[in-house]
Coordinates of C-alpha atoms in Angstrom, one line a residue:
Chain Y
X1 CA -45.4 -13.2 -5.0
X2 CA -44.5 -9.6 -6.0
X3 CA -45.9 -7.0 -3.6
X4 CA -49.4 -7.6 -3.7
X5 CA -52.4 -4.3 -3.1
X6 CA -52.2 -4.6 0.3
X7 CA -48.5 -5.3 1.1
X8 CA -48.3 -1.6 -0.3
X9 CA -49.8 -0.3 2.6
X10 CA -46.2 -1.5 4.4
X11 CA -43.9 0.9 2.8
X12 CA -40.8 -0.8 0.7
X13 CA -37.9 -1.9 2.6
X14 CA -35.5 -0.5 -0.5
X15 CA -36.9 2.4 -2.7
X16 CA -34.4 4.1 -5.2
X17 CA -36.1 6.7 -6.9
X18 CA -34.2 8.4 -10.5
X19 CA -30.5 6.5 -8.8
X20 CA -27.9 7.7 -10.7
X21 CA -24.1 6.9 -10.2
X22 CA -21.3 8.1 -12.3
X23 CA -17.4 7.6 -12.6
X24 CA -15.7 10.2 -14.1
X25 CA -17.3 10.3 -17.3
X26 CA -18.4 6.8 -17.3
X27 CA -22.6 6.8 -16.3
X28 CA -22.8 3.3 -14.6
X29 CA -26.2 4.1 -13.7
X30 CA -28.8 6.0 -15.3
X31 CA -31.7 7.1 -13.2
X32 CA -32.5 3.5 -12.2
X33 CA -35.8 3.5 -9.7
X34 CA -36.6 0.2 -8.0
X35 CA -39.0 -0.8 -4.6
X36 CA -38.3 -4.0 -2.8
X37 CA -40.4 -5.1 -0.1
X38 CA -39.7 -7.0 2.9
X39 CA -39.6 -10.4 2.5
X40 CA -38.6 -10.3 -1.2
X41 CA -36.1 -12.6 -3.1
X42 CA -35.2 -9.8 -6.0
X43 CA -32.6 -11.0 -8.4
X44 CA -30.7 -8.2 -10.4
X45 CA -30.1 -9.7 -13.4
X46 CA -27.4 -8.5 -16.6
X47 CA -24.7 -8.5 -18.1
X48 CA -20.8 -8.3 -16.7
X49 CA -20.7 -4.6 -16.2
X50 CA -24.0 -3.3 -16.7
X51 CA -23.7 -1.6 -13.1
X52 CA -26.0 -4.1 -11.1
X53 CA -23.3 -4.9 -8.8
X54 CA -22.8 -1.4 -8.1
X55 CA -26.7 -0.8 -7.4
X56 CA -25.4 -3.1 -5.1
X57 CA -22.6 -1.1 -3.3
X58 CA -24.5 2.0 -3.1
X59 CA -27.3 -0.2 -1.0
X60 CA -24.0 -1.2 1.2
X61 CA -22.8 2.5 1.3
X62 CA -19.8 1.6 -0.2
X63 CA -20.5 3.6 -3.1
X64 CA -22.5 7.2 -3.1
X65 CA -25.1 7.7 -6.4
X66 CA -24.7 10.7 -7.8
X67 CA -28.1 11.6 -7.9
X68 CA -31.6 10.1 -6.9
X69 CA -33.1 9.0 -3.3
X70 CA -31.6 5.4 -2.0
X71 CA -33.6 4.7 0.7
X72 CA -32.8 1.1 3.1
X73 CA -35.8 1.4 5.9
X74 CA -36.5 4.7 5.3
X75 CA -33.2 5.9 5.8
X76 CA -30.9 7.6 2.9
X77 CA -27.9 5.5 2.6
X78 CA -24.7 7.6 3.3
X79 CA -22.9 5.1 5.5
X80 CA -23.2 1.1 5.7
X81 CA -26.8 0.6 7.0
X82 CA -27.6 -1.5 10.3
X83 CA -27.8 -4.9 9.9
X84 CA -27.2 -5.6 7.0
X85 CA -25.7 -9.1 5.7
X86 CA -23.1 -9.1 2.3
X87 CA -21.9 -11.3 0.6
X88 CA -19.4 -10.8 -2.2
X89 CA -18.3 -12.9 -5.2
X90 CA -15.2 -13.5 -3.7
X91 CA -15.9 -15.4 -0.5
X92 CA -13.6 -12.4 1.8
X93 CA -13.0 -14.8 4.4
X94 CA -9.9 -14.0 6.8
X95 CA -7.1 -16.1 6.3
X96 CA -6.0 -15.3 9.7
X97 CA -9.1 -16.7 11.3
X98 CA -10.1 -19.6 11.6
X99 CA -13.9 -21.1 10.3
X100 CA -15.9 -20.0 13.5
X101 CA -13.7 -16.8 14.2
X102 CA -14.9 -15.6 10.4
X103 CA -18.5 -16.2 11.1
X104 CA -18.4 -14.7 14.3
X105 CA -16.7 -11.2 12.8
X106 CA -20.0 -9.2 12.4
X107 CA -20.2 -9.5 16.3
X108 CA -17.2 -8.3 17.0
X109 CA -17.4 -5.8 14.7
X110 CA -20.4 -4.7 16.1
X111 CA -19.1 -4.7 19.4
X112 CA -21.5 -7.7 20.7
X113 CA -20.0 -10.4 23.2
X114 CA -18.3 -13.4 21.1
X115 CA -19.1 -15.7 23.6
X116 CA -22.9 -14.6 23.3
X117 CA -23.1 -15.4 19.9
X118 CA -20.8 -18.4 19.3
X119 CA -23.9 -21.1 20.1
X120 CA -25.4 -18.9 17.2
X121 CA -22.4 -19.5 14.6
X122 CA -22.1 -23.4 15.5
X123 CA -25.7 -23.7 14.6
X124 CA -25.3 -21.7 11.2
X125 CA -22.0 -23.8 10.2
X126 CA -23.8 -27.3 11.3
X127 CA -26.4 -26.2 9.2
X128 CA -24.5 -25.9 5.9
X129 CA -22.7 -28.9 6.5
X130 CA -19.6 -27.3 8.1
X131 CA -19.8 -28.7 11.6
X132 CA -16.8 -30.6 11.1
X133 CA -14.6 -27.5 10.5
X134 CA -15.3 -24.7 13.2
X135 CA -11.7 -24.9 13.7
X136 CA -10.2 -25.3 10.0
X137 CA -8.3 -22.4 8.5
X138 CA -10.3 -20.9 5.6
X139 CA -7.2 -22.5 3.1
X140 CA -8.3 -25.8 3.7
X141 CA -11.8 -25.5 2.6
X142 CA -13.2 -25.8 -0.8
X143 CA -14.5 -22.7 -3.0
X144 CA -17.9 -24.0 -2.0
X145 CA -17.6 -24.7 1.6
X146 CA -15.5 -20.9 1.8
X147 CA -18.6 -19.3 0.3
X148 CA -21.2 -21.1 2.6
X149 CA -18.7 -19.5 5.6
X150 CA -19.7 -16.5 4.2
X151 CA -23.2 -16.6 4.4
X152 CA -23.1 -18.0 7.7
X153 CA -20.7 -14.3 8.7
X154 CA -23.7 -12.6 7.0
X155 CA -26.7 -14.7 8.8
X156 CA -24.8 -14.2 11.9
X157 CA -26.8 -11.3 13.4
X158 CA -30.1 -12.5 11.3
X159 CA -30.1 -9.2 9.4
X160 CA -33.3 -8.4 7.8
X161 CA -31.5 -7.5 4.7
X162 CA -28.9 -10.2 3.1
X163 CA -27.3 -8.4 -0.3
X164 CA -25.4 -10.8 -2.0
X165 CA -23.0 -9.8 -5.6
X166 CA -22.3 -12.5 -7.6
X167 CA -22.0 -14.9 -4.8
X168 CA -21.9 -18.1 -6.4
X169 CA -20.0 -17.2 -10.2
X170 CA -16.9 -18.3 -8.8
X171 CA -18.2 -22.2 -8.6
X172 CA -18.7 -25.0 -10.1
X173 CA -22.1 -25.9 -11.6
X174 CA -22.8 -28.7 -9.6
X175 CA -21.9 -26.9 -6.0
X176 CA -23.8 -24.0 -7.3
X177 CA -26.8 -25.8 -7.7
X178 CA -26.6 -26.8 -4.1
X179 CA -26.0 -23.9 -2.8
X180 CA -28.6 -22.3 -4.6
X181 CA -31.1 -25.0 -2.8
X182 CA -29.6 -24.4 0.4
X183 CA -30.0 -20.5 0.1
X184 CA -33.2 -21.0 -1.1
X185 CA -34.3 -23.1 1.7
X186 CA -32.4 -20.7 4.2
X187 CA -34.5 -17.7 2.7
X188 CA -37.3 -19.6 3.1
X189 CA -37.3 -20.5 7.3
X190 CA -35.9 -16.8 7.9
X191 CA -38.2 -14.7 5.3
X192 CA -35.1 -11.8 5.1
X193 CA -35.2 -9.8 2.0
X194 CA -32.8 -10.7 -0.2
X195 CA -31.0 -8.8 -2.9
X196 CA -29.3 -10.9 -5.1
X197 CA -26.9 -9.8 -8.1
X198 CA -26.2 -12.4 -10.7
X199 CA -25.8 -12.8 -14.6
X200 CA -27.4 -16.8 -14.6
X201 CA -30.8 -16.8 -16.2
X202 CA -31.5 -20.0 -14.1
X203 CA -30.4 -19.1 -11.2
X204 CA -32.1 -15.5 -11.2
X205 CA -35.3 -17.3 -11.8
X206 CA -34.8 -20.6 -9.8
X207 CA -33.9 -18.2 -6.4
X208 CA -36.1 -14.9 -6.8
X209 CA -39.7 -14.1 -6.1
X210 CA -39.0 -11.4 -8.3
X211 CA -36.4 -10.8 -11.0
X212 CA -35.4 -7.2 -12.3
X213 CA -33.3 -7.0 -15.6
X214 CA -30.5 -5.0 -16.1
X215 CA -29.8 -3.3 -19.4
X216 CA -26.3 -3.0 -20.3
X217 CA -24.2 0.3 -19.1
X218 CA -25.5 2.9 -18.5
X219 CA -27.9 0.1 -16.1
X220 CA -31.2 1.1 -16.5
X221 CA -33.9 -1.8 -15.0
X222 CA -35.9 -3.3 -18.6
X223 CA -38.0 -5.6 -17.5
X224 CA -38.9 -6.9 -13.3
X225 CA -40.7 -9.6 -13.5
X226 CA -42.7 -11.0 -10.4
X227 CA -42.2 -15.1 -10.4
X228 CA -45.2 -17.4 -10.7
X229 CA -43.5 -20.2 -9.2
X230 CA -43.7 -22.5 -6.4
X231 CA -42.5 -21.3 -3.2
X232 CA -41.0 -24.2 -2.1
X233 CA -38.8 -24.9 -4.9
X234 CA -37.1 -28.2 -6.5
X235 CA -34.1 -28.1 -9.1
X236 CA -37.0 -29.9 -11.0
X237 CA -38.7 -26.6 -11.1
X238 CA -36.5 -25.9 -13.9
X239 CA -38.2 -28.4 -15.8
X240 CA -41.7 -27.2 -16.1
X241 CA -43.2 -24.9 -19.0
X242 CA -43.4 -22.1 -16.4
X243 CA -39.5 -22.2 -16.1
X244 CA -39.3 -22.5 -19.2
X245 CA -41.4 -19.8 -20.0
X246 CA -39.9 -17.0 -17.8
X247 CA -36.2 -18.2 -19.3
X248 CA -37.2 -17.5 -22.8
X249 CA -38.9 -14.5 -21.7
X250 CA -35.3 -13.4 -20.0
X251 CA -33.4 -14.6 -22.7
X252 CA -35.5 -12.4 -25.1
X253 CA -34.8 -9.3 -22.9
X254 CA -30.9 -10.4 -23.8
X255 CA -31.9 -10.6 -27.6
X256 CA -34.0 -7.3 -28.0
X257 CA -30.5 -5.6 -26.0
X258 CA -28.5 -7.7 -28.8
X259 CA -26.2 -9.3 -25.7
X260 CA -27.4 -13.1 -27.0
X261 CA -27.4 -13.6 -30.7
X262 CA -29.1 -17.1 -31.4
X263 CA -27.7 -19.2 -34.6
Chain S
X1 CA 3.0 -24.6 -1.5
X2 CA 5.0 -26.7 0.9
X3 CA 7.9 -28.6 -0.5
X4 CA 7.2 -32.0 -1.2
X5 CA 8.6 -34.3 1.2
X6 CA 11.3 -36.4 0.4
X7 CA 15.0 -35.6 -0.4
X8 CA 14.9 -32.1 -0.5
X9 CA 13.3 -31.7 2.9
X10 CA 16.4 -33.0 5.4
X11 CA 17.6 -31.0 8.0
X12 CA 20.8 -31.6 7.2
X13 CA 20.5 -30.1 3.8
X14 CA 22.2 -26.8 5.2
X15 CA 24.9 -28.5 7.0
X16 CA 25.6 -30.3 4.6
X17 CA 26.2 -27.1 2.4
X18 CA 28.5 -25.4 4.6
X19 CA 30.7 -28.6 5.5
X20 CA 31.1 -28.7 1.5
X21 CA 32.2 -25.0 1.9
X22 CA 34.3 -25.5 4.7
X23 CA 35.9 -28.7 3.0
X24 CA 36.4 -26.5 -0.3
X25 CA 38.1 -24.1 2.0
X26 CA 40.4 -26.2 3.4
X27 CA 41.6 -27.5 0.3
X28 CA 42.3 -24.8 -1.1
X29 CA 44.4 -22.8 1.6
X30 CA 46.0 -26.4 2.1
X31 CA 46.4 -27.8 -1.4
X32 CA 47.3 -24.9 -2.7
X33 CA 49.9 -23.7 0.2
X34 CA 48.3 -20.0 0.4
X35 CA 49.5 -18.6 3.1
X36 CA 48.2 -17.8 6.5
X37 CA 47.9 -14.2 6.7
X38 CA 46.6 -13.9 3.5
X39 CA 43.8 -16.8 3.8
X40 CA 44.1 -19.3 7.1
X41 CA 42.5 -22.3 6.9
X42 CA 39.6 -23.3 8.6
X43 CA 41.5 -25.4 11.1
X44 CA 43.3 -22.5 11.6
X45 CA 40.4 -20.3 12.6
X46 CA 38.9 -22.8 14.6
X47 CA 42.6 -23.1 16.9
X48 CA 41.9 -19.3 16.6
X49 CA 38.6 -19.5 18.4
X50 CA 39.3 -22.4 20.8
X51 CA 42.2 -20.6 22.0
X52 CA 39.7 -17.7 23.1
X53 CA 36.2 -18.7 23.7
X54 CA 35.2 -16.9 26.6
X55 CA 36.6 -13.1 24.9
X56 CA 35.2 -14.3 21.4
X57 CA 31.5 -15.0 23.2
X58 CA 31.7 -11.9 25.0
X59 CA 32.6 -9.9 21.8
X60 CA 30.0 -11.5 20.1
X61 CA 26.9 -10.8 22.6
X62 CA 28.4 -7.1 22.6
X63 CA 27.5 -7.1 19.1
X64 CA 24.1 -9.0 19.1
X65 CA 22.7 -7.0 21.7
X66 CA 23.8 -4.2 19.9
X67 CA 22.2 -5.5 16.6
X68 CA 19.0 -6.7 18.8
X69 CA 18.4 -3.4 20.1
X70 CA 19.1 -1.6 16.5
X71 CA 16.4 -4.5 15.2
X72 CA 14.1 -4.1 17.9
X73 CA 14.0 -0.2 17.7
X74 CA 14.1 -0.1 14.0
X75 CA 10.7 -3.2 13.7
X76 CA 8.6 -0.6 16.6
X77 CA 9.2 2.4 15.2
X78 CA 9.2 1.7 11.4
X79 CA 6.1 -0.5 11.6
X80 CA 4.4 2.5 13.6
X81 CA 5.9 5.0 10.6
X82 CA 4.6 2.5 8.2
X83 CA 1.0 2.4 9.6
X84 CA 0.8 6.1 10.2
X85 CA 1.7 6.7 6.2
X86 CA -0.8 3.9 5.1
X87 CA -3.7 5.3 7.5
X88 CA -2.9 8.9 6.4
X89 CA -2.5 10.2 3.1
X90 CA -1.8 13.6 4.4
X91 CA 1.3 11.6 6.3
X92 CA 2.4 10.0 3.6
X93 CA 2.7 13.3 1.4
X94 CA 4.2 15.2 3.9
X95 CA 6.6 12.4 5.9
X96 CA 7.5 10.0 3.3
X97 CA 9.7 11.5 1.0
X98 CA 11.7 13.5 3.3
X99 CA 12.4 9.7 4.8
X100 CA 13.5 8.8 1.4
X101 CA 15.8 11.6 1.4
X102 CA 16.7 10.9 4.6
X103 CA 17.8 7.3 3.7
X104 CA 19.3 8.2 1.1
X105 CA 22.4 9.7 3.3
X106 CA 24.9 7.0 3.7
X107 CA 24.8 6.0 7.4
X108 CA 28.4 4.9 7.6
X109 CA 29.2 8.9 6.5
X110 CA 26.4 9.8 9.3
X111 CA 28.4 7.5 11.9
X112 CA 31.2 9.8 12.9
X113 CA 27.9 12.6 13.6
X114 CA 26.5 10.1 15.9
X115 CA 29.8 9.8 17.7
X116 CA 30.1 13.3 18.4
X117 CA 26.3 13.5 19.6
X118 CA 26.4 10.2 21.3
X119 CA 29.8 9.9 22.5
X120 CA 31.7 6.5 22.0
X121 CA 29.2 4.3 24.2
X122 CA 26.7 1.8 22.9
X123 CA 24.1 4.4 21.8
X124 CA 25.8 5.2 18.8
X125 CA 25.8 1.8 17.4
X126 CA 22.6 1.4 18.5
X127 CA 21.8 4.3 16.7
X128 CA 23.3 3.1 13.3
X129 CA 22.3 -0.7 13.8
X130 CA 18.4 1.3 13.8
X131 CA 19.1 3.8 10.7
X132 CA 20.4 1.0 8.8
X133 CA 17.4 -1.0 9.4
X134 CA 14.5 0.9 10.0
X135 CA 14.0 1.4 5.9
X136 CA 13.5 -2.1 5.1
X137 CA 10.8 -1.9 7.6
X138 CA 9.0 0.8 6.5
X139 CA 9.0 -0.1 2.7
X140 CA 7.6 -3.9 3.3
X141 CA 5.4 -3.0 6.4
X142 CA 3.4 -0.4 4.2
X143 CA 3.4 -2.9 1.2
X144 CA 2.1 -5.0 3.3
X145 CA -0.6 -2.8 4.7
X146 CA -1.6 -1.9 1.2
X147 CA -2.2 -5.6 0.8
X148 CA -5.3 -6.3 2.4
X149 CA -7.7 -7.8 -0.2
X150 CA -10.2 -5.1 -1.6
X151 CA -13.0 -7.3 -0.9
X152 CA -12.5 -8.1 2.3
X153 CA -12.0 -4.3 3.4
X154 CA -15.3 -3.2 2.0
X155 CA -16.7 -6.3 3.9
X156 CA -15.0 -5.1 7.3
X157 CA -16.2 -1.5 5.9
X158 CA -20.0 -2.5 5.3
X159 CA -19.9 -4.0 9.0
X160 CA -19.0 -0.6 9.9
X161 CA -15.6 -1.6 11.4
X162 CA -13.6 1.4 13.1
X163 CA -10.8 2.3 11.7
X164 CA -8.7 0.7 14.6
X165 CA -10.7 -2.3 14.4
X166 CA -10.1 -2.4 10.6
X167 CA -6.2 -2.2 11.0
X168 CA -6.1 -4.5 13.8
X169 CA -7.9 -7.1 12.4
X170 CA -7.8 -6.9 8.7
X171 CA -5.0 -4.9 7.9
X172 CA -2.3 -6.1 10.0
X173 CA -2.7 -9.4 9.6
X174 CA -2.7 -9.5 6.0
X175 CA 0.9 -7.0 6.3
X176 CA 2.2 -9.5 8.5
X177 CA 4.1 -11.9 5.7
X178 CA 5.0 -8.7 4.0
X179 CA 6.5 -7.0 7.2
X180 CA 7.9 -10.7 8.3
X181 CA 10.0 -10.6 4.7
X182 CA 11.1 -6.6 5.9
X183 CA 11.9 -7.6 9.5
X184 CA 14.4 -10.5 8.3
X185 CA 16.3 -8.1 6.2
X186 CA 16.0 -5.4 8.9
X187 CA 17.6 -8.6 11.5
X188 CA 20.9 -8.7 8.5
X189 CA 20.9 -4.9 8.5
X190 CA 21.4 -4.5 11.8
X191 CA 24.2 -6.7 12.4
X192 CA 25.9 -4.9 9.6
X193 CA 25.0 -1.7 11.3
X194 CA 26.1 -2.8 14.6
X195 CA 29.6 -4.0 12.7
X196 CA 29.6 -0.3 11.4
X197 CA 29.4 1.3 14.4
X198 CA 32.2 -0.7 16.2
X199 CA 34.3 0.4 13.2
X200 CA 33.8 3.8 14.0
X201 CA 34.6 3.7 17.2
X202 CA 35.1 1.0 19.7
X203 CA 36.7 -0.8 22.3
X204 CA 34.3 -3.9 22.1
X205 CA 32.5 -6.5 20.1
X206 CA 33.4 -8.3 16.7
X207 CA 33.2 -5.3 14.6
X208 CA 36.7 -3.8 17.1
X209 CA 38.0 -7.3 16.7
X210 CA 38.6 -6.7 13.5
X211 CA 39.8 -3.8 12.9
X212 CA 42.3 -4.2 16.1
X213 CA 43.3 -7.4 14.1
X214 CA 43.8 -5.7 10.7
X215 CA 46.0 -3.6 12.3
X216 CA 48.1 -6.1 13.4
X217 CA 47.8 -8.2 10.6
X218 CA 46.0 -11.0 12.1
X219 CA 44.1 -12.8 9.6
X220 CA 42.8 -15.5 11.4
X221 CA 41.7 -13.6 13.7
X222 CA 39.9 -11.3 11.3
X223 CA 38.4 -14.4 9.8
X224 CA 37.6 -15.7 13.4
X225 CA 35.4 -12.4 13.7
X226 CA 33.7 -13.3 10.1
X227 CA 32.8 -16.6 11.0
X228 CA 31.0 -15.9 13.6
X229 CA 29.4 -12.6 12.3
X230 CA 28.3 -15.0 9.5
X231 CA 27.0 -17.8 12.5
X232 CA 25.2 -15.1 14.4
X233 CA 23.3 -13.8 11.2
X234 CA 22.1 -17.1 10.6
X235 CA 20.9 -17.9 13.9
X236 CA 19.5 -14.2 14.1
X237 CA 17.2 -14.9 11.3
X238 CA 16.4 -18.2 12.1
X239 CA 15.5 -16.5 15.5
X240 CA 12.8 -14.1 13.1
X241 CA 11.9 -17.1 11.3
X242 CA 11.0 -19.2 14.4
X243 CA 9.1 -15.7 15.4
X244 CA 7.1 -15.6 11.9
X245 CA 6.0 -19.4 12.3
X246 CA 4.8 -18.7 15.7
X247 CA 2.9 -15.9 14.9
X248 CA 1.1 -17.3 11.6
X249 CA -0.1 -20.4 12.4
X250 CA -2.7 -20.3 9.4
X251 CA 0.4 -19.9 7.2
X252 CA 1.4 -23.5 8.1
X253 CA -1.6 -25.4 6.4
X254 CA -2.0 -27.4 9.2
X255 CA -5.2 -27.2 11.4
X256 CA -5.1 -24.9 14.4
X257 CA -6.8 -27.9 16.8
X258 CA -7.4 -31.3 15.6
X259 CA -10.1 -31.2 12.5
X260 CA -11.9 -34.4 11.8
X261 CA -12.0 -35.4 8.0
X262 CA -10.7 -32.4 6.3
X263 CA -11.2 -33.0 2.4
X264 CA -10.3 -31.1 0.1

């Protein structure tokens, strides 16, 4: 699944090259260098704080490296790239609007005709399951239905990229399993790359085509791993010796950084 | 959350409050013989009223309008001073402490200044009613403003939101309880500034009444004047209240249309 010989004749969707971002004196990241093709399900994978997340932000342009070339379809990031679809660990829905209103906001943000595009937001909210609450205020949802609101807002305007930080930590372990199948089937009709931020070993590997691991700060990338699984995935997957393998694998990138001590 | 339902929910909670209030008034000017132009009883300042309706009602709309138009002014401009200090650092650093300072001058010592700029007409009052208020604006409106969620402002940021299109539609609306909870204040302000002004120099509303009435010492009439200062602040901020509600429905918890099977 990784970029295979001739995918590399398409150049990479996402190329940092020697990316590094500092705070003060605090170096968060440390002349990381990373390619992602189109198409790709990369999962950046570490610890709390090792500075995946804001990898993350400098891709959004929320966040300037300090040194190094961050490139989103060719183009330096300086400001927030064209479409681009985010979702954060916090669902950062509006209160003030109501279900459909919220996915519609990248439209209207973008200066696009509501009316044009609310057909578009129906579909996406029947799709998750939210079809019965175009008109409830974001309050009266669940932490899982607020966070499949979100995606909808960020497949609104079928961006090409979808960067997504932590988007399912806040849940439960049974709605993020489901939501994990529904974004993997989701990434699966609509091919968008995906950048996905997470600290779950399972869910890095039961989402990605390709998993990159973070080393803790400064965040340097130790291991990227290209996923010999199944495309079309089953929560069984995470059953077979091949899961099994890669976790152990992951998990012994946690040991050799000495963030998982087994008894 | 929203108060259970059940006992503490009635309507008649409040009234029930201020007939025990009125009944603890009466017997003690009554029970304990005090006399009338020390504390009349509530009978007495009812008589008081009935006796002039029409002159206590027109009084009493000099002073709203008065405290209105001080409110009014004071919720524009101070929300627009507010907004400029939040948007602009530059602003805030140059702007906001001289307002500090500015506050910090006691408007009723400013009063007899705006008399002599103003002469003795309703601008004056207006004036005061709008200095008195106007801070309580500005403090909670930029609080407020401050208060949108981090999250969701890098979200409106990384959909490349103007600026304009940020305030209108992230950061106001998150302000609004905050500058909701500065407006009601502002409302109470007012009529206390609108009271201060007729001190200074009036020949109208409840603020003249009474201070004519001191003069002559006419206690229930002063008290007259105090019960329905104390009416017409109540209503006023029910009146800002009824204004908030409107204007929030999402605050309410209840679905803006009908919603079919809303679980949890």
């Amino acid at each position: 699944m990784l970029a295979a010989p001739e995918a590399r004749l398409v150049p990479p969707l996402i190329v940092a090259e020697g990316v590094t971002k500092r705070f003060g004196d605090v170096l968060a990241l440390d002349r990381l260098s990373l390619e992602i093709g189109r198409g790709e399900f990369v999962s950046l994978l570490g610890p709390s704080g090792c500075g995946k997340s804001t990898f993350l932000r400098c891709l959004v342009g929320l966040d300037h490296t300090t040194e190094g070339v961050l490139t989103v379809g060719g183009q330096r990031v300086t400001d927030p790239p064209k479409e681009l679809g985010l979702v954060l660990q916090r669902d950062a829905l509006l209160e003030w609007l109501d279900v459909l209103d919220n996915v519609l906001l990248p439209a209207e943000f973008a200066g696009l005709r509501r009316a044009a595009l609310r057909p578009k937001a129906k579909e996406l909210l029947h799709m998750v399951g939210l079809g019965e609450f175009l008109h409830a205020w974001p309050a009266a949802l669940s932490g899982g239905m607020r966070q499949r609101v979100a995606i909808c807002r960020a497949l609104l305007l079928d961006p090409p990229l979808l960067l997504m930080d932590e988007p399912f930590g806040a849940l439960d372990a049974l709605t993020r399993d489901q939501l994990n199948i529904d974004l993997h089937r989701i990434w699966r009709e609509r091919g968008m790359t995906v950048v996905f931020v997470t600290h779950s070993i399972p869910e890095a590997l039961f989402l990605s085509t390709r998993v990159a691991v973070f080393s803790p700060r400064p965040g340097r990338i130790v291991d990227d791993v290209a996923l010999d699984l199944p495309r079309h995935r089953r929560l069984a997957v995470k059953e077979t010796p091949e899961f099994a393998a890669l976790a152990r694998r992951m998990r012994g990138n946690f040991e050799a950084m000495g963030l998982i001590r087994d008894a | 959350m929203t108060p259970e339902p059940g006992a503490s929910s009635g309507w008649w909670l409040p009234l029930a409050g201020a007939a025990g209030f009125v009944l603890a008034w009466e017997a003690a000017t009554s029970g304990f013989g005090v006399p009338a132009y020390l504390v009349p009883s509530p009978r007495a300042v009812v008589a008081e009223i009935a006796d002039f309706p029409g002159w206590y009602a027109e009084q009493a709309l000099y002073t709203t309008l008065i405290a209105l138009g001080g409110f009014i002014a004071a919720a524009v401009l101070g929300l627009l001073f507010a907004i400029a200090i939040t948007e602009s650092r530059l602003l805030e650093r140059l702007l906001f402490p001289l307002f500090v300072a500015l506050n910090s001058v006691p408007k009723v010592a400013v009063a007899p200044l705006l008399v002599i700029w103003f002469g003795t007409g309703a601008e004056p009052k207006l004036a005061i009613a709008f200095l008195i208020a106007v801070f309580a604006v500005v403090i909670d409106a930029a609080l407020g403003l401050r208060s949108a969620p981090r999250d969701v402002l890098d979200l409106a940021t990384a959909l490349r939101g103007s600026r304009l299109r940020i305030l209108w539609r992230v950061k106001l609306p998150a302000a609004l309880p905050s500058v909701f909870a500065g407006f009601k204040v502002a409302m109470s302000l007012a009529l206390v500034g609108a009271i201060v002004g007729e001190f200074v120099s009036s020949q109208r509303g409840l603020g003249h009444v009474i201070l004519a009435a001191q003069g002559s010492f006419d206690t229930p009439r002063v008290f007259a004047a105090l019960a329905i200062l104390a009416v017409l602040g109540v209503v006023l901020i029910a009146a800002v209240e009824a204004v908030e509600h409107r204007i929030m429905p999402w605050r309410r918890g209840e679905p803006r249309r009908r919603v079919r099977g809303a679980e949890a």
